JSON list of C-alpha atoms and ligand atoms in Angstrom, two decimals:
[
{"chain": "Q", "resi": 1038, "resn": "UNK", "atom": "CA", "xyz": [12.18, 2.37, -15.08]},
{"chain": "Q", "resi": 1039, "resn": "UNK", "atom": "CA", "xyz": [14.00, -1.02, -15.90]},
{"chain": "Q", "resi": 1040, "resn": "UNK", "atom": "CA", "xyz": [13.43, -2.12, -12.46]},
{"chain": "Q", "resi": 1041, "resn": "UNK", "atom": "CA", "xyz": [9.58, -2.06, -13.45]},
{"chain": "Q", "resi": 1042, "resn": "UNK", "atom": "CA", "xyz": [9.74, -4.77, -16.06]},
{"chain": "Q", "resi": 1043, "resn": "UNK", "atom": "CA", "xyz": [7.17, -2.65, -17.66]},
{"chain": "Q", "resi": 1044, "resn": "UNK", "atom": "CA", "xyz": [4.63, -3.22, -14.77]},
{"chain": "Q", "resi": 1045, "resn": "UNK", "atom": "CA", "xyz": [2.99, 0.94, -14.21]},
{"chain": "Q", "resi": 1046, "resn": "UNK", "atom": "CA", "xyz": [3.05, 1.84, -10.84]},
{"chain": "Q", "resi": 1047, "resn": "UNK", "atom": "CA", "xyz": [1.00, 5.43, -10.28]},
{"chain": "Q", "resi": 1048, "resn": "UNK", "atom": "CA", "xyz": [0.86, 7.01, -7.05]},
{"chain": "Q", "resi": 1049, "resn": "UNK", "atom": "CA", "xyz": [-2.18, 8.40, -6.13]},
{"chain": "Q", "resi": 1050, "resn": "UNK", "atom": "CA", "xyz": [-1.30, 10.42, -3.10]},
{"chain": "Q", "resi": 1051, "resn": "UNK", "atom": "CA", "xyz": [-1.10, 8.90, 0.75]},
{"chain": "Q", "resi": 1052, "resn": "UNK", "atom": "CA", "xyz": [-0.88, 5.20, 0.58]},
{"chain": "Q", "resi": 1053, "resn": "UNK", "atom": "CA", "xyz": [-2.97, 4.72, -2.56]},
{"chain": "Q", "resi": 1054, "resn": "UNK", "atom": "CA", "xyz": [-1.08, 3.14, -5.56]},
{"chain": "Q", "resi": 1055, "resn": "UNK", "atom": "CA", "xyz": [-2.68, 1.96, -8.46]},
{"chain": "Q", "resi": 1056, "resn": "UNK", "atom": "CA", "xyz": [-0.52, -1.25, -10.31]},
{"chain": "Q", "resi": 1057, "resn": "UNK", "atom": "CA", "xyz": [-1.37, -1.44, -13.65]},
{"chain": "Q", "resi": 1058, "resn": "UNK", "atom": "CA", "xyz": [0.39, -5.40, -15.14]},
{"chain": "Q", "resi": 1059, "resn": "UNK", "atom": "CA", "xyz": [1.00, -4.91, -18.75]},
{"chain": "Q", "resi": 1060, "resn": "UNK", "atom": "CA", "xyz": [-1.31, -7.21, -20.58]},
{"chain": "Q", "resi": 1061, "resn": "UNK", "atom": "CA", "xyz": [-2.47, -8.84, -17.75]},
{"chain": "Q", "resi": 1062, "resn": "UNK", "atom": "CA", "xyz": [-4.01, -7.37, -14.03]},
{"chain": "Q", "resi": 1063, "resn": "UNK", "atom": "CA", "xyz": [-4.87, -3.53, -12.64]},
{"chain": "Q", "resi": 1064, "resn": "UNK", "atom": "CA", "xyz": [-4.70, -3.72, -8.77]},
{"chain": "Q", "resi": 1065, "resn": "UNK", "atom": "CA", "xyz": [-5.33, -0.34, -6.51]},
{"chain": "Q", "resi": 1066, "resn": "UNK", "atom": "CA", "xyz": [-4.16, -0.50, -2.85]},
{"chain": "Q", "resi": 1067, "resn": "UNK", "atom": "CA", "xyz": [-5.73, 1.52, 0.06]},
{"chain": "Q", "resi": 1068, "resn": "UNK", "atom": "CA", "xyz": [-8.11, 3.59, -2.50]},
{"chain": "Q", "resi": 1069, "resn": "UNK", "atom": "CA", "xyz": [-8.52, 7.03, -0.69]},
{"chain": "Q", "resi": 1070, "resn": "UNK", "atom": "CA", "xyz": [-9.95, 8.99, -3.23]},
{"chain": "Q", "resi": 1071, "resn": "UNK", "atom": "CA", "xyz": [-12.61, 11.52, -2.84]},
{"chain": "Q", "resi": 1072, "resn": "UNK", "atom": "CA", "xyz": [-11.98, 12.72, 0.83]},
{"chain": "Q", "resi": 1073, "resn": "UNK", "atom": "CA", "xyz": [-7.78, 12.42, 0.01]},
{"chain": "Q", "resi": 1074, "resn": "UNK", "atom": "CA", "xyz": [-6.54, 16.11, 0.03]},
{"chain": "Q", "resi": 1075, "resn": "UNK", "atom": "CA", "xyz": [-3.71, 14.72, -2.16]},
{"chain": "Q", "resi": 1076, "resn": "UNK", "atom": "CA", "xyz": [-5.79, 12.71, -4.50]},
{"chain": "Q", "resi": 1077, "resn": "UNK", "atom": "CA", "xyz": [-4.49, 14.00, -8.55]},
{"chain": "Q", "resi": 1078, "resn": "UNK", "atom": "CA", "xyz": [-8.66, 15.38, -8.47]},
{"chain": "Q", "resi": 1079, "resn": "UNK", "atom": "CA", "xyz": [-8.17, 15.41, -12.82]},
{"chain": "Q", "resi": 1080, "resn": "UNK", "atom": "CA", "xyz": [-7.38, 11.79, -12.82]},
{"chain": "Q", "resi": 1081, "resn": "UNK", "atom": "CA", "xyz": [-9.28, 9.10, -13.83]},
{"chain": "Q", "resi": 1082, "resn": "UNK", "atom": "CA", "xyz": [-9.04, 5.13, -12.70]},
{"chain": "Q", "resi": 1083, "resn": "UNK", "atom": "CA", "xyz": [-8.59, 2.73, -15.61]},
{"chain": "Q", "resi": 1084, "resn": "UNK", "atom": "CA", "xyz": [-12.32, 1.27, -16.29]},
{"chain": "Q", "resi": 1085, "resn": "UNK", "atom": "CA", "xyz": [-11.17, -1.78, -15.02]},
{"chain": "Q", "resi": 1086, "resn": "UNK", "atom": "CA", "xyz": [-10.21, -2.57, -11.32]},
{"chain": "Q", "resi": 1087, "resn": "UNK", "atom": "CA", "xyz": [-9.72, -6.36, -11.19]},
{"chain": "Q", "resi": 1088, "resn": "UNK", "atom": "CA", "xyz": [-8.55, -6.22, -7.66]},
{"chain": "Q", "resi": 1089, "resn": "UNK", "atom": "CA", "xyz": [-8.24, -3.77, -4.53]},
{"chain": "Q", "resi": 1090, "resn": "UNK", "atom": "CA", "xyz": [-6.24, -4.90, -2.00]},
{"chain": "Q", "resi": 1091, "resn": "UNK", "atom": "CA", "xyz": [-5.87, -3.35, 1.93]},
{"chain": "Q", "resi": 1092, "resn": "UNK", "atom": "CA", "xyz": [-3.55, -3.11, 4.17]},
{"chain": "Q", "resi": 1093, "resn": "UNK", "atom": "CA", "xyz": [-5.87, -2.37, 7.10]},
{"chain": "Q", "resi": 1094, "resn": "UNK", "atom": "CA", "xyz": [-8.87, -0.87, 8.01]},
{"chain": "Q", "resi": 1095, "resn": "UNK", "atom": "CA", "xyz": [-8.28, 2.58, 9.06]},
{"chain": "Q", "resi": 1096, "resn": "UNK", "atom": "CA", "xyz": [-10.81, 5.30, 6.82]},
{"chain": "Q", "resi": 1097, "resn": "UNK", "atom": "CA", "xyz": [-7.76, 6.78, 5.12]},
{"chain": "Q", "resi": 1098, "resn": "UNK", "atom": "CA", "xyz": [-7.23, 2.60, 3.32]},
{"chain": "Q", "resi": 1099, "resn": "UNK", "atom": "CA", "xyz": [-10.35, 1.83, 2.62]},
{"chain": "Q", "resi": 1100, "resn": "UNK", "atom": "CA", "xyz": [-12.44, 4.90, 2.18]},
{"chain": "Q", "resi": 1101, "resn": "UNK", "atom": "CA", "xyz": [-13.19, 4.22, -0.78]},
{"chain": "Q", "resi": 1102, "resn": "UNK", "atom": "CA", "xyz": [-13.11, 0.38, -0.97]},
{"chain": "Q", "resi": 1103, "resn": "UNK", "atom": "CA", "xyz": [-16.84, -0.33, -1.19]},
{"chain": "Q", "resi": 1104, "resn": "UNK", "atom": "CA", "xyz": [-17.32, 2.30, -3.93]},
{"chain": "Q", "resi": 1105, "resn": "UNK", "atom": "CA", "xyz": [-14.53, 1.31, -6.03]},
{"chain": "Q", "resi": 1106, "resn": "UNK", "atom": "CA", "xyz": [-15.29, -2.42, -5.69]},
{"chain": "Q", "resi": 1107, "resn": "UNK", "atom": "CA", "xyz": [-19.36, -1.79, -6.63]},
{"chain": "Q", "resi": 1108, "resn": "UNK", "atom": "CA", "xyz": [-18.25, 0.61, -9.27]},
{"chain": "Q", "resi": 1109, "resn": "UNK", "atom": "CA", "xyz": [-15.57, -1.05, -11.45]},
{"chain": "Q", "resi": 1110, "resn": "UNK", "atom": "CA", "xyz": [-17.06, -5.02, -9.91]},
{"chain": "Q", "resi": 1111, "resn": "UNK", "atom": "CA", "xyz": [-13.88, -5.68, -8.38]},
{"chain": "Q", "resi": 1112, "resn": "UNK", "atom": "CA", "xyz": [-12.82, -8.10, -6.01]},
{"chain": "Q", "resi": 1113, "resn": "UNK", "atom": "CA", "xyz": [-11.41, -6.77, -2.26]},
{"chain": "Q", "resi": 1114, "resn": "UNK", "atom": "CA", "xyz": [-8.04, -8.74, -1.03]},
{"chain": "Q", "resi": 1115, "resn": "UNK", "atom": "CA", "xyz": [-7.55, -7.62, 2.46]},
{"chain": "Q", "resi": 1116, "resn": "UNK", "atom": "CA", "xyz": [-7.56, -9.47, 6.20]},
{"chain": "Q", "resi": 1117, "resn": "UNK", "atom": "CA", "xyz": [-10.46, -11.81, 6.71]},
{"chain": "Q", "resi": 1118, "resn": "UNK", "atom": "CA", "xyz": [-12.14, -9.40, 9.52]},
{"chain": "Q", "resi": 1119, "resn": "UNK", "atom": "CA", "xyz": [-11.96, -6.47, 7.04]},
{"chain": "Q", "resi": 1120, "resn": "UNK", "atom": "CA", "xyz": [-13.44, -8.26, 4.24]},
{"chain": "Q", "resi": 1121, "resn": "UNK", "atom": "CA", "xyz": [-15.82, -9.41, 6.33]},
{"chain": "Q", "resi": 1122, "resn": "UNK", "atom": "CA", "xyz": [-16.67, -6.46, 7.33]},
{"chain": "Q", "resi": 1123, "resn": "UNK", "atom": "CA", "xyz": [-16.12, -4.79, 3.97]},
{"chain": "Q", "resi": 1124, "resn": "UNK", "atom": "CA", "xyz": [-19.16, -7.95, 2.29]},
{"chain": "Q", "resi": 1125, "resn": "UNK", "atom": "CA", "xyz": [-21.33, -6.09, 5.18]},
{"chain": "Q", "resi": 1126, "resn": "UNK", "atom": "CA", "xyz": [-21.18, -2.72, 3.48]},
{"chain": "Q", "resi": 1127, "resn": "UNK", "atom": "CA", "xyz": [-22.38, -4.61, 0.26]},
{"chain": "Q", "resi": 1128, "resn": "UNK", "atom": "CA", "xyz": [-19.14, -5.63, -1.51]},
{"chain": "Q", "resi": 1129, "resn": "UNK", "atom": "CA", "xyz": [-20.51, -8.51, -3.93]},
{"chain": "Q", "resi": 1130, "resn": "UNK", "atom": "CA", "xyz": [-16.51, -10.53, -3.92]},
{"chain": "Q", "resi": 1131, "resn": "UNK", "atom": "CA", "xyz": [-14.18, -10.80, -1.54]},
{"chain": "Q", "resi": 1132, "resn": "UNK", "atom": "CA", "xyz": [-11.15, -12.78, -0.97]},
{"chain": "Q", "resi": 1133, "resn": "UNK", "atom": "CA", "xyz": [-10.38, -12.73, 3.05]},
{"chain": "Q", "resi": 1134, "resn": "UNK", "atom": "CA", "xyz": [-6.44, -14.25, 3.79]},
{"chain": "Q", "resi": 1135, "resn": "UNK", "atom": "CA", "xyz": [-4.36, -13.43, 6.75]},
{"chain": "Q", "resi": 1136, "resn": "UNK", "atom": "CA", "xyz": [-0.68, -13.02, 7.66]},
{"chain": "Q", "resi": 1137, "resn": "UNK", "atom": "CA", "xyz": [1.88, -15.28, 6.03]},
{"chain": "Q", "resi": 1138, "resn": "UNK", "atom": "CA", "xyz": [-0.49, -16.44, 3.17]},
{"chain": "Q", "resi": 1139, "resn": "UNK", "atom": "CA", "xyz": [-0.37, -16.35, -0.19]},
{"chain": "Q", "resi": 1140, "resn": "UNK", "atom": "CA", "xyz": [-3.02, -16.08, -2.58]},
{"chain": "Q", "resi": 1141, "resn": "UNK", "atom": "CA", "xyz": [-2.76, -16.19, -6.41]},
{"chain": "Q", "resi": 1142, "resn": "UNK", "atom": "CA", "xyz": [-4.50, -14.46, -8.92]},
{"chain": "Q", "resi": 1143, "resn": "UNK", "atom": "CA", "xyz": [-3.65, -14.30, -12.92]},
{"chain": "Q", "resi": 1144, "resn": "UNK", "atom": "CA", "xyz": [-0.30, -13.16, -13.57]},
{"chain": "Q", "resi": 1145, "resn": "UNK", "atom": "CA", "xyz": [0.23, -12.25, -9.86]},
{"chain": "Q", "resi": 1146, "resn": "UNK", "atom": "CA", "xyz": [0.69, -13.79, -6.15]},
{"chain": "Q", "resi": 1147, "resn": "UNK", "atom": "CA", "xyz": [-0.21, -11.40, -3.09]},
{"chain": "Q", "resi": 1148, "resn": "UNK", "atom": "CA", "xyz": [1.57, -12.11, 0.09]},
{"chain": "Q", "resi": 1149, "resn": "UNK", "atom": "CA", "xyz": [0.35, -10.54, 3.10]},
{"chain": "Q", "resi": 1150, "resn": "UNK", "atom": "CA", "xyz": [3.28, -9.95, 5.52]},
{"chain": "Q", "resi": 1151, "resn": "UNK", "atom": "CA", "xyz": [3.14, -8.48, 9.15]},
{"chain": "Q", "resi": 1152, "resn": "UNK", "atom": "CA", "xyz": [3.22, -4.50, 9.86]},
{"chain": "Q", "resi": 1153, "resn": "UNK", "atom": "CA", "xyz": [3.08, -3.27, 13.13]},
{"chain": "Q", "resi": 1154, "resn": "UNK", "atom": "CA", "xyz": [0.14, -0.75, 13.06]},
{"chain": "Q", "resi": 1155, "resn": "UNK", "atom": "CA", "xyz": [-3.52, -1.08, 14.71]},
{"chain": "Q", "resi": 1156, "resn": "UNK", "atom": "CA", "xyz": [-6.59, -1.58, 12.38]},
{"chain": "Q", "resi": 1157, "resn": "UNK", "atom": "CA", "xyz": [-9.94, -0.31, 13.39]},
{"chain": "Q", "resi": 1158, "resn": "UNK", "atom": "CA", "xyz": [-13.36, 1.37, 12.41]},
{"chain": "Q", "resi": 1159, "resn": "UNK", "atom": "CA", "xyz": [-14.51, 3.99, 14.35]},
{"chain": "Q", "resi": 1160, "resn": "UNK", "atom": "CA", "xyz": [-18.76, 3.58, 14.06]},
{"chain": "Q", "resi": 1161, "resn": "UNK", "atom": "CA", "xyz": [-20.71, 6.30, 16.06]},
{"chain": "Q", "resi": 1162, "resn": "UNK", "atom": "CA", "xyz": [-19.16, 5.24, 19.47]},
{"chain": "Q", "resi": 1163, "resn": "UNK", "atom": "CA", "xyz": [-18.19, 1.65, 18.54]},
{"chain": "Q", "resi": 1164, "resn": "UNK", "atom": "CA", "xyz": [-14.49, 1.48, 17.71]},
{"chain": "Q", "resi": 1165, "resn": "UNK", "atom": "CA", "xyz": [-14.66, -2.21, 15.46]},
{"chain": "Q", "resi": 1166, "resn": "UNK", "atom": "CA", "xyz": [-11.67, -4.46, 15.55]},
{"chain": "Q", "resi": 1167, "resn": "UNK", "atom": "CA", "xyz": [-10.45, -5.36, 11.83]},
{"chain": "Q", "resi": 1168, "resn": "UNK", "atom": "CA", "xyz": [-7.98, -7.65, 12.29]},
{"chain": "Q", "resi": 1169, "resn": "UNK", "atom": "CA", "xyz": [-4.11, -6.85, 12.17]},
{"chain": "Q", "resi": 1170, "resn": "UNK", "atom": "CA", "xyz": [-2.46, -4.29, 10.19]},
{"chain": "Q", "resi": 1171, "resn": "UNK", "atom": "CA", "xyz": [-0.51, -5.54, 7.31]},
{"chain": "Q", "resi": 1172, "resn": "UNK", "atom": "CA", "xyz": [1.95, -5.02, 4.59]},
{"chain": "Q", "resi": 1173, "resn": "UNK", "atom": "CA", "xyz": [1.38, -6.92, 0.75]},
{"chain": "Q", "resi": 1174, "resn": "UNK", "atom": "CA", "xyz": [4.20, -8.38, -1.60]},
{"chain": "Q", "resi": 1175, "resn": "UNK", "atom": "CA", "xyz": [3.34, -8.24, -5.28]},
{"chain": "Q", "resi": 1176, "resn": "UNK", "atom": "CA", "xyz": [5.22, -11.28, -6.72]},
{"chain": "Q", "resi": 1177, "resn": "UNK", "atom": "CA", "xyz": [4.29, -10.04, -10.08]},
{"chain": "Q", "resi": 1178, "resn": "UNK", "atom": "CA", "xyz": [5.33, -13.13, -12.70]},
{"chain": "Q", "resi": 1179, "resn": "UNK", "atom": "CA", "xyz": [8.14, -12.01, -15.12]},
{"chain": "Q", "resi": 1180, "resn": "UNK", "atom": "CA", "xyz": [7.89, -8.91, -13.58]},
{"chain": "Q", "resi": 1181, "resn": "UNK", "atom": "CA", "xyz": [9.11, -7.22, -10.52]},
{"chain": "Q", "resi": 1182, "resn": "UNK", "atom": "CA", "xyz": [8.57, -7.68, -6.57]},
{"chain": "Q", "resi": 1183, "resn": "UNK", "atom": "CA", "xyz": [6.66, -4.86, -5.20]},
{"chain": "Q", "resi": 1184, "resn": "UNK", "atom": "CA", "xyz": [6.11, -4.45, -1.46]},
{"chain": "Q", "resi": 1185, "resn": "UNK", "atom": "CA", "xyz": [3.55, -2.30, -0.22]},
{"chain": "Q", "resi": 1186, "resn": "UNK", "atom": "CA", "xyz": [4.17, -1.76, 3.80]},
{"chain": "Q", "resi": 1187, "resn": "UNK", "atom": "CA", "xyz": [0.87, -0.49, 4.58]},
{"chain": "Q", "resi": 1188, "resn": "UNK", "atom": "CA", "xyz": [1.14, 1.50, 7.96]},
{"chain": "Q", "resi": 1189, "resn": "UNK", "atom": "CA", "xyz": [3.93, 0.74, 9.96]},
{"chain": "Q", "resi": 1190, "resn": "UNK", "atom": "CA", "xyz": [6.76, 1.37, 12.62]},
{"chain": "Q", "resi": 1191, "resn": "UNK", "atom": "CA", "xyz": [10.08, -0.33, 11.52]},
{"chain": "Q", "resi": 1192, "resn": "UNK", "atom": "CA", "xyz": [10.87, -3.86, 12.52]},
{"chain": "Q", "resi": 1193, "resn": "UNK", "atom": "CA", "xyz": [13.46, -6.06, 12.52]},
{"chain": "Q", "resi": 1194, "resn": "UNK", "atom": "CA", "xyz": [11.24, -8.65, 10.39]},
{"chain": "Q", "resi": 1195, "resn": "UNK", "atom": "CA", "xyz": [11.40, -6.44, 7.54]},
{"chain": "Q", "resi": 1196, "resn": "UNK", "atom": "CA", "xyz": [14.90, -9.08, 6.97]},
{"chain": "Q", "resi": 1197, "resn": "UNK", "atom": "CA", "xyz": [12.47, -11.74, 6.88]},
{"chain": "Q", "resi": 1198, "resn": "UNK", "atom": "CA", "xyz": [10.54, -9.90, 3.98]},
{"chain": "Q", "resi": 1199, "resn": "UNK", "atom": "CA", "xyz": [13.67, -9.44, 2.16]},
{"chain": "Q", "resi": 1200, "resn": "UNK", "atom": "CA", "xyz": [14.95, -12.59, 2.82]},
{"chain": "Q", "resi": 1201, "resn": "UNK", "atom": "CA", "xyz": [11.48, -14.52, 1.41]},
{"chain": "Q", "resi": 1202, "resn": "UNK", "atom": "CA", "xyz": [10.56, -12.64, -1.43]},
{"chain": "Q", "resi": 1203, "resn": "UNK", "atom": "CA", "xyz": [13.74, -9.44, -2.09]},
{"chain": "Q", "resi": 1204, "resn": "UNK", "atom": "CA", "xyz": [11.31, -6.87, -3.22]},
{"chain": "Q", "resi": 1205, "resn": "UNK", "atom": "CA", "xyz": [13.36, -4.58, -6.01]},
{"chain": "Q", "resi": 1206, "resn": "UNK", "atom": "CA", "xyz": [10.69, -1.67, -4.94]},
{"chain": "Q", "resi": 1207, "resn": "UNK", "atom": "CA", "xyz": [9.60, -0.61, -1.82]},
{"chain": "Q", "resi": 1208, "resn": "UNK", "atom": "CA", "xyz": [6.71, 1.28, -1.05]},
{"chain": "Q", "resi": 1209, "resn": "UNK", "atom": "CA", "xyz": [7.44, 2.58, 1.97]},
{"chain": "Q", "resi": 1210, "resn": "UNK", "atom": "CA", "xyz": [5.32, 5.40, 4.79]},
{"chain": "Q", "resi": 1211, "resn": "UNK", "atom": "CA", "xyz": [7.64, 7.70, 5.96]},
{"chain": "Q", "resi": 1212, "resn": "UNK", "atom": "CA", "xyz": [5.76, 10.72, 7.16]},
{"chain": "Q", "resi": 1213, "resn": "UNK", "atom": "CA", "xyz": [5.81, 10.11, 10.95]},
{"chain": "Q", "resi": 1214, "resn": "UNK", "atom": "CA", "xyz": [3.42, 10.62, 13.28]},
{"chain": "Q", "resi": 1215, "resn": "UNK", "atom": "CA", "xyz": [1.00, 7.96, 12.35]},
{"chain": "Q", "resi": 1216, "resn": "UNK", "atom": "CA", "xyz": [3.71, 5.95, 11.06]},
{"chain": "Q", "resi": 1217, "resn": "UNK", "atom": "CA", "xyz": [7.20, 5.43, 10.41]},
{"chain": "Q", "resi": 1218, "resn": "UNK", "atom": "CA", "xyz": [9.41, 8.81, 9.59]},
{"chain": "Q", "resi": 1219, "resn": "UNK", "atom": "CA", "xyz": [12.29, 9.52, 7.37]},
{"chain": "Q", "resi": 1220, "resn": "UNK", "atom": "CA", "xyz": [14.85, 8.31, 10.44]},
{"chain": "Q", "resi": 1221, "resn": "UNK", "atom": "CA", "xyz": [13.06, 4.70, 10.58]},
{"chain": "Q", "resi": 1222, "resn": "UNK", "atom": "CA", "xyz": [12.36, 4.26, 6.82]},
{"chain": "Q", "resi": 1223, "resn": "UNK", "atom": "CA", "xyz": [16.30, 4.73, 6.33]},
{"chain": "Q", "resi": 1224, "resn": "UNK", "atom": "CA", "xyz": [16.90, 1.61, 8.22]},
{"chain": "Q", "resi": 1225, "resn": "UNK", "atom": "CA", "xyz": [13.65, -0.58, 7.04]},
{"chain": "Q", "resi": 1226, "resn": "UNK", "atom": "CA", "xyz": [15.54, 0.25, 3.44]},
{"chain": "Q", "resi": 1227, "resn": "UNK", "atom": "CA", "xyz": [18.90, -1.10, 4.97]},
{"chain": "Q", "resi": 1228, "resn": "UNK", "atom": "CA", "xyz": [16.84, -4.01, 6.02]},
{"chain": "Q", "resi": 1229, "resn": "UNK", "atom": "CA", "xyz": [14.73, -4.67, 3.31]},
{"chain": "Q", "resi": 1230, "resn": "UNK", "atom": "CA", "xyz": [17.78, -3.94, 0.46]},
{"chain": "Q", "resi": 1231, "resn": "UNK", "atom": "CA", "xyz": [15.00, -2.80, -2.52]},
{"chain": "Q", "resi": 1232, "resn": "UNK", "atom": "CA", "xyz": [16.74, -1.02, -5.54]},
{"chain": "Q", "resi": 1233, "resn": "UNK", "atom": "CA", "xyz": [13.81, 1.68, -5.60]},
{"chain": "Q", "resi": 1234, "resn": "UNK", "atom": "CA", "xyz": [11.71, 3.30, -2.74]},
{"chain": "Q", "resi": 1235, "resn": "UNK", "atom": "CA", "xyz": [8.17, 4.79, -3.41]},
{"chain": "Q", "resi": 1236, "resn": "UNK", "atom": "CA", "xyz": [7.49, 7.07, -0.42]},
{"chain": "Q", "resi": 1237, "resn": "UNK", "atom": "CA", "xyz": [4.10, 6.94, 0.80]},
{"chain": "Q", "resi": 1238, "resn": "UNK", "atom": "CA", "xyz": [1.67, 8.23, 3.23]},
{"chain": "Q", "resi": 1239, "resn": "UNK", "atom": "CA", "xyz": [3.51, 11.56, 3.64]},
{"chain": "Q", "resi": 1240, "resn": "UNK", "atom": "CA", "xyz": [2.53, 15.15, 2.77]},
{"chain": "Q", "resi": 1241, "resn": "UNK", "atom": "CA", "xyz": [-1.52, 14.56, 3.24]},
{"chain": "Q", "resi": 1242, "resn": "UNK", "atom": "CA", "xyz": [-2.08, 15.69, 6.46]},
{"chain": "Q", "resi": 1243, "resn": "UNK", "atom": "CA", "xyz": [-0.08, 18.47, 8.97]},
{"chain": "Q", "resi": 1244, "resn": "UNK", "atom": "CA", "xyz": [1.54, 16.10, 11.19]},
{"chain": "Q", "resi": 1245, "resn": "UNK", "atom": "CA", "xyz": [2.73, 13.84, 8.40]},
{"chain": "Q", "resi": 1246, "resn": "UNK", "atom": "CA", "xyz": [5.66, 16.09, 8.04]},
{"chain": "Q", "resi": 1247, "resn": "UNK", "atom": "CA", "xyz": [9.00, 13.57, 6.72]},
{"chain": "Q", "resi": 1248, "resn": "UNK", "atom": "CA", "xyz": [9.52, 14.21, 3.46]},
{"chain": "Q", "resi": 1249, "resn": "UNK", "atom": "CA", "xyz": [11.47, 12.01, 0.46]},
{"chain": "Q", "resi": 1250, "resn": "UNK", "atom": "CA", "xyz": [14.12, 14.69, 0.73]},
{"chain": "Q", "resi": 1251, "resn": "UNK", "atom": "CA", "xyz": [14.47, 13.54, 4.16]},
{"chain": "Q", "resi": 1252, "resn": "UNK", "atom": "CA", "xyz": [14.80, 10.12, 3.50]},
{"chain": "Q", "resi": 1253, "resn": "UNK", "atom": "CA", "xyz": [17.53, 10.67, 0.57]},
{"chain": "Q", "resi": 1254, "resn": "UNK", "atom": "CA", "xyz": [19.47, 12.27, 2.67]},
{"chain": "Q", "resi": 1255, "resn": "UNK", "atom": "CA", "xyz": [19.68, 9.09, 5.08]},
{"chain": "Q", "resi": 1256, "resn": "UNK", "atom": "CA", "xyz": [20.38, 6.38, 2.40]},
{"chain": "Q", "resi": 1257, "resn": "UNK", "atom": "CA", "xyz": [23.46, 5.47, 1.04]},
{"chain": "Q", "resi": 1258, "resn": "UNK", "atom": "CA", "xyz": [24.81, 6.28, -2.54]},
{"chain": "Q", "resi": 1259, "resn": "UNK", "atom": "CA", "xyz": [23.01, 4.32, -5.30]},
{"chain": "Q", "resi": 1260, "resn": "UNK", "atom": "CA", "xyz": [19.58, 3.94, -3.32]},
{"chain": "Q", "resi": 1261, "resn": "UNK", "atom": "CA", "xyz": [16.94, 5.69, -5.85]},
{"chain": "Q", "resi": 1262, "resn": "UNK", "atom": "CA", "xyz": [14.27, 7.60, -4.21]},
{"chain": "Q", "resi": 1263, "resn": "UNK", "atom": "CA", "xyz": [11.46, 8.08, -6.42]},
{"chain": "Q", "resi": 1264, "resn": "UNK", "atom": "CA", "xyz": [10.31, 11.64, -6.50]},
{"chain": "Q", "resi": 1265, "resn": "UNK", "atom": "CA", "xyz": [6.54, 11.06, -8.01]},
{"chain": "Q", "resi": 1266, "resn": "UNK", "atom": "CA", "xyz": [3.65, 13.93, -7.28]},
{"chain": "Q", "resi": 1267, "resn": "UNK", "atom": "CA", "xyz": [0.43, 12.38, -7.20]},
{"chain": "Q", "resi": 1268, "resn": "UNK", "atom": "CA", "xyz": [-0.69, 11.06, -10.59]},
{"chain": "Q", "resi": 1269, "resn": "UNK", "atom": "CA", "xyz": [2.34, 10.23, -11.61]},
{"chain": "Q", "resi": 1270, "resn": "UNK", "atom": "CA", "xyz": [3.69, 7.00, -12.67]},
{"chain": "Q", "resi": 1271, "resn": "UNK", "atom": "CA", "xyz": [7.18, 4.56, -12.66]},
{"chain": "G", "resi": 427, "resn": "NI", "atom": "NI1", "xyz": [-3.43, 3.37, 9.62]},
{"chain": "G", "resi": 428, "resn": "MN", "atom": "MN1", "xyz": [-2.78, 5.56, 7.42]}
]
């Protein structure tokens, strides 16, 4: 898709989305792979992961952080208490940043921008703080800006978003329960004015039960819904 500038953007079922910059970075946010019941189970992870980024810390984010970052020696981007916490459970590099920051890697600066959400670990009968929940902008250089909203509610900051950094994609949860549903994601896409939503975080589970049909329905004429199984790509 033109919007894409050439920049691959897979969906890998719930919130995990793997970027792939031509010629330049592969990122993967919130790998949930093995324990994922919508995980594509045939596919297969470019060799190289330069960078996973989270939004938070709930399991189905970061599941699979550690094992993906010891695996393919890549370097977790997330909240300074979850990297922390992350460089406990023997991830070698970490880059810990917090809301409003920017930090820039080759080809590619990662802004991490508020969601409203909770972000926790659940350890025998310990529940561990891990910092706010966030959202990430992907100001990808001569390429597009992709916003990943993590978990989240709608809010009226989502203008703020738009008006900093105008993401042309969205990648938005919209399965309710947990999150927003189709109802709410209609009006962070009025707010947020992206020329192409990615749905996420819908489908996986029985109470996730907004669907992209949903959201179509909601949005104006002219606002592209992408309608990607897991695996695919844009
Ligand atoms: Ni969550
Ligand atoms: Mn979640």
């Amino acid at each position: 898709m033109s919007v894409l500038k050439g920049t691959k953007v897979t969906w890998l079922g719930h919130a995990t989305v793997l970027v792939e910059i031509p010629g330049g970075l592969n990122l993967l946010i919130d790998p949930f792979l093995e324990h994922n019941p919508s995980y594509p189970k045939n596919f297969t992870l470019p060799e190289r992961i330069d960078y996973v980024l989270l939004t938070h810390g709930h399991m189905d984010h970061i599941a699979d952080a550690a094992p993906v970052a010891k695996k393919h020696g890549s370097t977790v981007v997330g909240i300074y208490e979850l990297t922390s916490y992350l460089t406990g459970k023997g991830v070698e590099k970490t880059i810990g940043m917090n809301l409003g920051g920017t930090v820039s890697l080759p080809g590619v600066d990662v802004t991490m921008v508020e969601a409203k959400h909770s972000s926790s670990m659940q350890e025998g009968e310990q529940i561990l703080y891990l910092g706010d929940a966030a959202g990430l902008v992907l100001t990808i250089h001569n390429g597009p800006v992709l916003y990943h909203a993590g978990d989240t509610s709608v809010f009226s900051d989502m203008k703020l978003i738009r008006e900093l950094y105008a993401p042309e994609v969205a990648m938005l949860p919209m399965g309710g329960h947990f999150t927003m549903g189709p109802r709410e994601a209609a009006l962070a896409v009025k707010y947020l004015e992206p020329k192409l939503i990615l749905p996420i975080h819908w489908g996986t589970f029985p109470p996730l039960k907004g669907t992209p049909e949903q959201l179509a329905a909601l949005l104006p004429d002219g606002k592209i819904v992408a309608q990607l199984k897991p695996g695919e790509s844009m």
